[in-house]
Short mmCIF file of C-alpha atoms in Angstrom, two decimals:
data_model
loop_
_atom_site.label_atom_id
_atom_site.label_comp_id
_atom_site.label_asym_id
_atom_site.label_seq_id
_atom_site.Cartn_x
_atom_site.Cartn_y
_atom_site.Cartn_z
CA GLU A 1 93.35 94.05 111.92
CA MET A 2 95.86 94.27 109.06
CA LEU A 3 98.69 95.04 111.48
CA MET A 4 97.81 91.98 113.55
CA LEU A 5 97.78 89.80 110.42
CA ILE A 6 101.25 91.13 109.56
CA SER A 7 102.38 90.47 113.11
CA SER A 8 101.04 86.91 112.99
CA GLU A 9 103.03 86.24 109.79
CA LEU A 10 106.18 87.46 111.55
CA GLY A 11 105.37 85.15 114.47
CA GLU A 12 105.12 82.27 112.02
CA ALA A 13 108.46 83.32 110.53
CA MET A 14 110.02 83.27 114.00
CA GLU A 15 108.68 79.76 114.63
CA ALA A 16 110.00 78.50 111.30
CA HIS A 17 113.41 80.05 112.05
CA ARG A 18 113.42 78.57 115.55
CA LYS A 19 112.70 75.13 114.08
CA GLY A 20 115.36 75.55 111.39
CA LYS A 21 112.79 75.44 108.57
CA PHE A 22 114.35 77.26 105.60
CA ALA A 23 113.53 77.20 101.90
CA ASP A 24 115.33 74.45 100.02
CA TRP A 25 115.97 76.23 96.74
CA GLU A 26 118.38 73.61 95.44
CA ASN A 27 115.78 70.83 95.57
CA TYR A 28 113.05 73.20 94.43
CA HIS A 29 114.98 73.97 91.22
CA LYS A 30 115.96 70.32 90.73
CA ASN A 31 112.37 69.10 91.03
CA VAL A 32 110.13 71.90 89.78
CA SER A 33 110.01 70.47 86.25
CA VAL A 34 109.06 67.03 87.60
CA LEU A 35 106.65 68.05 90.38
CA GLY A 36 105.34 71.24 88.81
CA PRO A 37 105.60 74.69 90.42
CA LYS A 38 102.72 74.22 92.89
CA LYS A 39 103.86 70.89 94.35
CA ALA A 40 107.54 71.92 94.32
CA PHE A 41 106.67 75.12 96.19
CA GLU A 42 104.56 73.25 98.74
CA THR A 43 107.32 70.67 99.26
CA TYR A 44 110.43 72.87 99.45
CA ILE A 45 109.37 76.45 100.25
CA LYS A 46 105.88 76.74 101.79
CA ASP A 47 105.72 77.50 105.52
CA ARG A 48 109.48 77.97 105.67
CA PHE A 49 111.10 81.09 107.16
CA GLU A 50 111.47 82.93 103.85
CA ASP A 51 107.88 82.14 102.84
CA GLU A 52 106.51 83.57 106.09
CA VAL A 53 108.63 86.72 105.79
CA ILE A 54 107.31 87.24 102.27
CA ASP A 55 103.74 86.75 103.54
CA ALA A 56 104.34 89.63 105.98
CA VAL A 57 105.83 91.82 103.21
CA LEU A 58 102.88 91.10 100.91
CA ARG A 59 100.42 91.98 103.67
CA LEU A 60 102.33 95.24 104.31
CA TYR A 61 102.17 96.16 100.64
CA ASP A 62 98.47 95.27 100.54
CA MET A 63 97.75 97.43 103.57
CA ALA A 64 99.79 100.31 102.16
CA ALA A 65 97.97 100.12 98.83
CA GLY A 66 94.63 100.24 100.64
CA LEU A 67 95.77 103.35 102.52
CA ASN A 68 97.27 104.98 99.38
CA ILE A 69 100.78 104.88 100.85
CA ASP A 70 103.63 104.82 98.35
CA LEU A 71 105.94 102.40 100.17
CA ASP A 72 108.71 102.66 97.57
CA LYS A 73 108.85 106.45 98.02
CA HIS A 74 108.92 106.13 101.80
CA ILE A 75 111.55 103.37 101.73
CA GLN A 76 113.84 105.50 99.56
CA ALA A 77 113.39 108.53 101.83
CA LYS A 78 114.12 106.41 104.92
CA LEU A 79 117.24 104.87 103.35
CA ASN A 80 118.51 108.34 102.44
CA TYR A 81 117.84 109.55 105.99
CA ASN A 82 119.56 106.52 107.55
CA ARG A 83 122.67 107.10 105.40
CA SER A 84 123.06 110.44 107.17
CA ARG A 85 123.04 108.83 110.61
CA GLU A 86 125.83 107.35 112.66
CA ARG A 87 126.19 103.55 112.48
CA PHE A 88 123.71 101.95 114.91
CA HIS A 89 122.66 105.53 115.70
CA GLY A 90 125.48 105.81 118.24
CA LYS A 91 124.53 102.64 120.11
CA LYS A 92 126.49 99.38 120.45
CA TYR A 93 123.81 97.39 118.58
#
């Protein structure tokens, strides 16, 4: 179930990207003091590509915590492993 929720967030990210919906940080920062953080977020960031990607990341971290997986440790090990590999693992892309 958790994996499907993560997958659905990535699907929402793809749709936002396809529609060209990206966070508008410039207007967020310009208007956050006037609108307040909640309204500014909803107006300039919510449901945009970056927001959906972060939703997937947060769900991954939540799932990992529930399974007692130390994601930071595994990420570091994977990065170290990938540094030892050929670029694109010998493929064109």
